[in-house]
PDB file of C-alpha atoms and ligand atoms in Angstrom:
ATOM      1  CA  MET W   1       6.086 -11.250  15.751  1.00 68.00           C
ATOM      2  CA  SER W   2       7.989  -9.732  12.289  1.00 88.00           C
ATOM      3  CA  ASN W   3       9.157  -6.618  11.344  1.00 97.00           C
ATOM      4  CA  PRO W   4       6.389  -4.269  10.492  1.00 98.00           C
ATOM      5  CA  ILE W   5       6.206  -3.296   6.819  1.00 98.00           C
ATOM      6  CA  ALA W   6       7.189   0.051   5.556  1.00 99.00           C
ATOM      7  CA  LEU W   7       4.760   2.354   3.449  1.00 99.00           C
ATOM      8  CA  ALA W   8       5.972   5.768   1.239  1.00 99.00           C
ATOM      9  CA  ALA W   9       4.171   7.357  -1.029  1.00 99.00           C
ATOM     10  CA  ASP W  10       4.585  10.928  -3.224  1.00 98.00           C
ATOM     11  CA  HIS W  11       1.515  12.909  -3.766  1.00 98.00           C
ATOM     12  CA  GLY W  12       0.601  10.631  -7.032  1.00 98.00           C
ATOM     13  CA  GLY W  13       0.163   7.966  -4.545  1.00 98.00           C
ATOM     14  CA  PHE W  14      -0.608   9.061  -1.748  1.00 98.00           C
ATOM     15  CA  GLU W  15      -4.736   7.891  -1.960  1.00 98.00           C
ATOM     16  CA  LEU W  16      -3.640   4.601  -2.682  1.00 98.00           C
ATOM     17  CA  LYS W  17      -1.171   4.327   0.459  1.00 99.00           C
ATOM     18  CA  GLU W  18      -4.243   5.482   2.273  1.00 98.00           C
ATOM     19  CA  ALA W  19      -6.046   2.361   0.757  1.00 98.00           C
ATOM     20  CA  VAL W  20      -3.312   0.112   1.250  1.00 99.00           C
ATOM     21  CA  LYS W  21      -2.991   0.872   4.516  1.00 98.00           C
ATOM     22  CA  GLN W  22      -6.971   0.171   5.777  1.00 98.00           C
ATOM     23  CA  HIS W  23      -6.445  -2.974   4.109  1.00 98.00           C
ATOM     24  CA  LEU W  24      -3.926  -3.973   6.365  1.00 98.00           C
ATOM     25  CA  ASP W  25      -5.220  -2.352   8.970  1.00 98.00           C
ATOM     26  CA  ALA W  26      -8.043  -5.122   8.688  1.00 98.00           C
ATOM     27  CA  GLN W  27      -5.466  -7.618   8.809  1.00 97.00           C
ATOM     28  CA  GLY W  28      -4.010  -6.465  12.014  1.00 98.00           C
ATOM     29  CA  VAL W  29      -0.754  -6.187   9.734  1.00 98.00           C
ATOM     30  CA  ALA W  30       1.746  -3.590  11.340  1.00 98.00           C
ATOM     31  CA  TYR W  31       3.903  -1.073   9.703  1.00 98.00           C
ATOM     32  CA  VAL W  32       5.569   2.662   9.211  1.00 98.00           C
ATOM     33  CA  ASP W  33       4.169   5.053   7.536  1.00 98.00           C
ATOM     34  CA  PHE W  34       6.950   7.163   6.398  1.00 98.00           C
ATOM     35  CA  GLY W  35       4.527   9.722   4.453  1.00 98.00           C
ATOM     36  CA  THR W  36       3.977  11.536   2.957  1.00 98.00           C
ATOM     37  CA  HIS W  37       0.486  12.199   4.621  1.00 98.00           C
ATOM     38  CA  SER W  38      -0.683  15.219   1.980  1.00 98.00           C
ATOM     39  CA  THR W  39      -1.358  15.604  -1.750  1.00 97.00           C
ATOM     40  CA  ASP W  40       0.757  18.204  -1.687  1.00 98.00           C
ATOM     41  CA  SER W  41       3.490  17.598  -3.906  1.00 98.00           C
ATOM     42  CA  VAL W  42       6.967  16.187  -3.314  1.00 98.00           C
ATOM     43  CA  ASP W  43       9.620  14.169  -4.549  1.00 98.00           C
ATOM     44  CA  TYR W  44       9.150  10.893  -4.416  1.00 98.00           C
ATOM     45  CA  PRO W  45      13.214   9.777  -4.391  1.00 98.00           C
ATOM     46  CA  ASP W  46      13.388  11.570  -0.799  1.00 98.00           C
ATOM     47  CA  LEU W  47      10.075   8.801   0.294  1.00 98.00           C
ATOM     48  CA  ALA W  48      11.671   6.041  -1.017  1.00 98.00           C
ATOM     49  CA  ALA W  49      15.164   6.324   0.811  1.00 98.00           C
ATOM     50  CA  ALA W  50      13.450   6.470   4.023  1.00 98.00           C
ATOM     51  CA  ALA W  51      11.185   3.934   3.778  1.00 98.00           C
ATOM     52  CA  CYS W  52      14.124   1.476   2.079  1.00 98.00           C
ATOM     53  CA  ARG W  53      16.651   2.786   4.609  1.00 98.00           C
ATOM     54  CA  ALA W  54      14.533   1.283   7.181  1.00 98.00           C
ATOM     55  CA  VAL W  55      14.471  -2.085   5.377  1.00 98.00           C
ATOM     56  CA  THR W  56      18.114  -2.409   4.899  1.00 98.00           C
ATOM     57  CA  ASP W  57      18.471  -1.077   8.263  1.00 98.00           C
ATOM     58  CA  GLY W  58      16.512  -3.903   9.573  1.00 98.00           C
ATOM     59  CA  GLN W  59      13.709  -2.158  11.060  1.00 98.00           C
ATOM     60  CA  CYS W  60      10.759  -3.059   8.428  1.00 98.00           C
ATOM     61  CA  ARG W  61      10.458  -6.449   6.558  1.00 98.00           C
ATOM     62  CA  THR W  62       9.733  -4.880   3.713  1.00 98.00           C
ATOM     63  CA  ALA W  63       8.771  -2.018   1.300  1.00 99.00           C
ATOM     64  CA  LEU W  64       5.917  -1.008  -0.357  1.00 99.00           C
ATOM     65  CA  LEU W  65       5.905   2.348  -2.117  1.00 99.00           C
ATOM     66  CA  PHE W  66       3.607   4.305  -4.383  1.00 99.00           C
ATOM     67  CA  CYS W  67       3.567   7.273  -6.400  1.00 98.00           C
ATOM     68  CA  GLY W  68       1.804   8.105  -9.685  1.00 98.00           C
ATOM     69  CA  THR W  69       3.166   5.261 -12.007  1.00 98.00           C
ATOM     70  CA  GLY W  70       5.122   3.155  -9.568  1.00 98.00           C
ATOM     71  CA  VAL W  71       8.044   3.683 -11.443  1.00 98.00           C
ATOM     72  CA  GLY W  72       9.755   6.694 -10.110  1.00 98.00           C
ATOM     73  CA  MET W  73       9.534   4.674  -6.557  1.00 98.00           C
ATOM     74  CA  SER W  74      11.324   1.329  -8.242  1.00 98.00           C
ATOM     75  CA  MET W  75      13.794   3.842 -10.148  1.00 98.00           C
ATOM     76  CA  ALA W  76      14.809   5.214  -6.215  1.00 98.00           C
ATOM     77  CA  ALA W  77      14.485   2.497  -4.326  1.00 98.00           C
ATOM     78  CA  ASN W  78      16.580   0.582  -6.310  1.00 98.00           C
ATOM     79  CA  ARG W  79      19.395   2.653  -5.982  1.00 98.00           C
ATOM     80  CA  ILE W  80      19.459   2.095  -2.080  1.00 98.00           C
ATOM     81  CA  PRO W  81      21.967  -1.494  -1.509  1.00 98.00           C
ATOM     82  CA  GLY W  82      19.975  -4.127  -0.199  1.00 98.00           C
ATOM     83  CA  ILE W  83      16.910  -3.053  -2.140  1.00 98.00           C
ATOM     84  CA  ARG W  84      15.399  -5.232  -4.645  1.00 98.00           C
ATOM     85  CA  ALA W  85      12.519  -3.029  -5.971  1.00 98.00           C
ATOM     86  CA  CYS W  86       9.889  -4.006  -8.455  1.00 98.00           C
ATOM     87  CA  CYS W  87       7.123  -2.061  -9.814  1.00 98.00           C
ATOM     88  CA  CYS W  88       4.291  -4.353 -10.820  1.00 97.00           C
ATOM     89  CA  SER W  89       0.537  -4.226 -12.307  1.00 98.00           C
ATOM     90  CA  ASP W  90       0.237  -7.915 -12.491  1.00 98.00           C
ATOM     91  CA  SER W  91      -0.124 -10.903 -10.280  1.00 98.00           C
ATOM     92  CA  PHE W  92       2.084 -12.924 -12.313  1.00 98.00           C
ATOM     93  CA  SER W  93       4.769 -10.286 -12.062  1.00 98.00           C
ATOM     94  CA  CYS W  94       4.138  -9.468  -8.199  1.00 98.00           C
ATOM     95  CA  GLU W  95       4.414 -13.261  -7.372  1.00 98.00           C
ATOM     96  CA  TYR W  96       7.402 -14.272  -9.281  1.00 98.00           C
ATOM     97  CA  THR W  97       9.465 -11.593  -7.989  1.00 98.00           C
ATOM     98  CA  ARG W  98       9.089 -12.541  -4.530  1.00 98.00           C
ATOM     99  CA  ARG W  99       9.751 -16.265  -5.640  1.00 98.00           C
ATOM    100  CA  HIS W 100      12.712 -15.476  -8.198  1.00 98.00           C
ATOM    101  CA  ASN W 101      14.035 -12.115  -7.275  1.00 98.00           C
ATOM    102  CA  ASP W 102      13.720 -11.980  -3.595  1.00 98.00           C
ATOM    103  CA  ALA W 103      12.033  -8.309  -4.419  1.00 99.00           C
ATOM    104  CA  ASN W 104      11.737  -5.966  -1.022  1.00 98.00           C
ATOM    105  CA  ALA W 105       9.936  -3.291  -2.108  1.00 99.00           C
ATOM    106  CA  LEU W 106       6.557  -3.426  -4.054  1.00 99.00           C
ATOM    107  CA  CYS W 107       6.170  -0.257  -5.972  1.00 99.00           C
ATOM    108  CA  LEU W 108       2.082   0.413  -7.297  1.00 99.00           C
ATOM    109  CA  GLY W 109       1.172   3.441  -9.911  1.00 98.00           C
ATOM    110  CA  GLY W 110      -1.802   5.074  -7.876  1.00 98.00           C
ATOM    111  CA  ARG W 111      -2.280   6.206 -11.318  1.00 98.00           C
ATOM    112  CA  VAL W 112      -2.214   3.126 -12.888  1.00 98.00           C
ATOM    113  CA  VAL W 113      -4.263   0.567 -10.534  1.00 98.00           C
ATOM    114  CA  GLY W 114      -7.383   1.132  -8.652  1.00 98.00           C
ATOM    115  CA  ALA W 115      -7.760  -0.005  -5.024  1.00 98.00           C
ATOM    116  CA  GLY W 116      -9.111  -3.446  -5.453  1.00 98.00           C
ATOM    117  CA  LEU W 117      -6.497  -4.667  -7.799  1.00 98.00           C
ATOM    118  CA  ALA W 118      -3.120  -2.976  -5.444  1.00 98.00           C
ATOM    119  CA  CYS W 119      -4.642  -4.861  -1.985  1.00 98.00           C
ATOM    120  CA  GLN W 120      -4.328  -8.064  -3.982  1.00 98.00           C
ATOM    121  CA  LEU W 121      -0.728  -7.805  -5.226  1.00 98.00           C
ATOM    122  CA  VAL W 122       0.389  -6.544  -1.760  1.00 98.00           C
ATOM    123  CA  ASP W 123      -1.456 -10.061  -0.214  1.00 98.00           C
ATOM    124  CA  LEU W 124      -0.128 -11.663  -2.933  1.00 98.00           C
ATOM    125  CA  PHE W 125       3.812  -9.813  -2.232  1.00 98.00           C
ATOM    126  CA  LEU W 126       3.646 -10.494   1.253  1.00 98.00           C
ATOM    127  CA  ALA W 127       2.354 -14.136   0.999  1.00 98.00           C
ATOM    128  CA  THR W 128       5.091 -15.358  -1.617  1.00 98.00           C
ATOM    129  CA  PRO W 129       8.343 -16.914  -0.451  1.00 98.00           C
ATOM    130  CA  PHE W 130      11.387 -16.715  -2.069  1.00 98.00           C
ATOM    131  CA  GLU W 131      12.839 -19.655  -3.649  1.00 98.00           C
ATOM    132  CA  GLY W 132      15.885 -19.937  -2.942  1.00 97.00           C
ATOM    133  CA  GLY W 133      18.042 -22.447  -4.741  1.00 97.00           C
ATOM    134  CA  ARG W 134      19.793 -21.252  -8.221  1.00 98.00           C
ATOM    135  CA  HIS W 135      17.537 -18.018  -7.458  1.00 98.00           C
ATOM    136  CA  GLN W 136      20.252 -17.189  -4.399  1.00 98.00           C
ATOM    137  CA  ARG W 137      23.101 -17.510  -6.573  1.00 98.00           C
ATOM    138  CA  ARG W 138      21.307 -15.063  -8.811  1.00 98.00           C
ATOM    139  CA  VAL W 139      20.142 -12.796  -6.375  1.00 98.00           C
ATOM    140  CA  ASP W 140      24.043 -12.622  -4.702  1.00 98.00           C
ATOM    141  CA  LYS W 141      24.929 -11.484  -8.233  1.00 98.00           C
ATOM    142  CA  LEU W 142      22.835  -8.870  -7.956  1.00 98.00           C
ATOM    143  CA  THR W 143      24.348  -7.607  -4.699  1.00 98.00           C
ATOM    144  CA  ALA W 144      27.747  -8.067  -6.424  1.00 97.00           C
ATOM    145  CA  LEU W 145      26.878  -5.437  -8.724  1.00 97.00           C
ATOM    146  CA  GLU W 146      26.000  -2.972  -6.190  1.00 94.00           C
ATOM    147  CA  GLN W 147      29.750  -3.497  -5.322  1.00 89.00           C
ATOM    148  CA  ARG W 148      31.283  -2.001  -8.822  1.00 78.00           C
TER     149      ARG W 148
HETATM  150  C1  RB5 J   1       4.423  13.130  -9.454  1.00 97.39           C
HETATM  151  O1  RB5 J   1       3.960  13.995 -10.733  1.00 97.39           O
HETATM  152  C2  RB5 J   1       4.386  11.825 -10.767  1.00 97.39           C
HETATM  153  O2  RB5 J   1       5.869  12.057 -11.773  1.00 97.39           O
HETATM  154  C3  RB5 J   1       5.316  10.634  -9.691  1.00 97.39           C
HETATM  155  O3  RB5 J   1       4.338  10.467  -8.729  1.00 97.39           O
HETATM  156  C4  RB5 J   1       5.551   9.247 -10.106  1.00 97.39           C
HETATM  157  O4  RB5 J   1       5.299   8.870 -11.329  1.00 97.39           O
HETATM  158  C5  RB5 J   1       7.069   9.364 -10.469  1.00 97.39           C
HETATM  159  O5  RB5 J   1       7.390   8.585 -11.336  1.00 97.39           O
END
């Protein structure tokens, strides 16, 4: 049994997070919800940090992050050492950020994508493996950039 997925949203992504939770529930996919739990205004870096640290600590295997655009969440997530986050609204980027970048956080915009597309992207992200090979060298160089 693999580790659960970490979920987090700000108020702009709250409703999309709830829709994705229903989708994950229907598939029996385990997750930990780091909030937020309402549409009251909150600061996306706080939520991103909580979910991403669960990934880098090994408690969770990957993160799904939601804000209005997905962009703020991706900016915050990519500041956490060990996180490779991608903001996606198309399937090609979503698939290849797993294949080539070994992305471990998918960021979605609640004001950008509908629940149907978001759930498709989540499924694709979770099902697509990292290809390794020459891409591992590049991912290693991303990690090295964190240390300078
Ligand atoms: C909140 O209004 C909005 O700024 C936030 O959800 C996100 O889109 C930031 O990138």
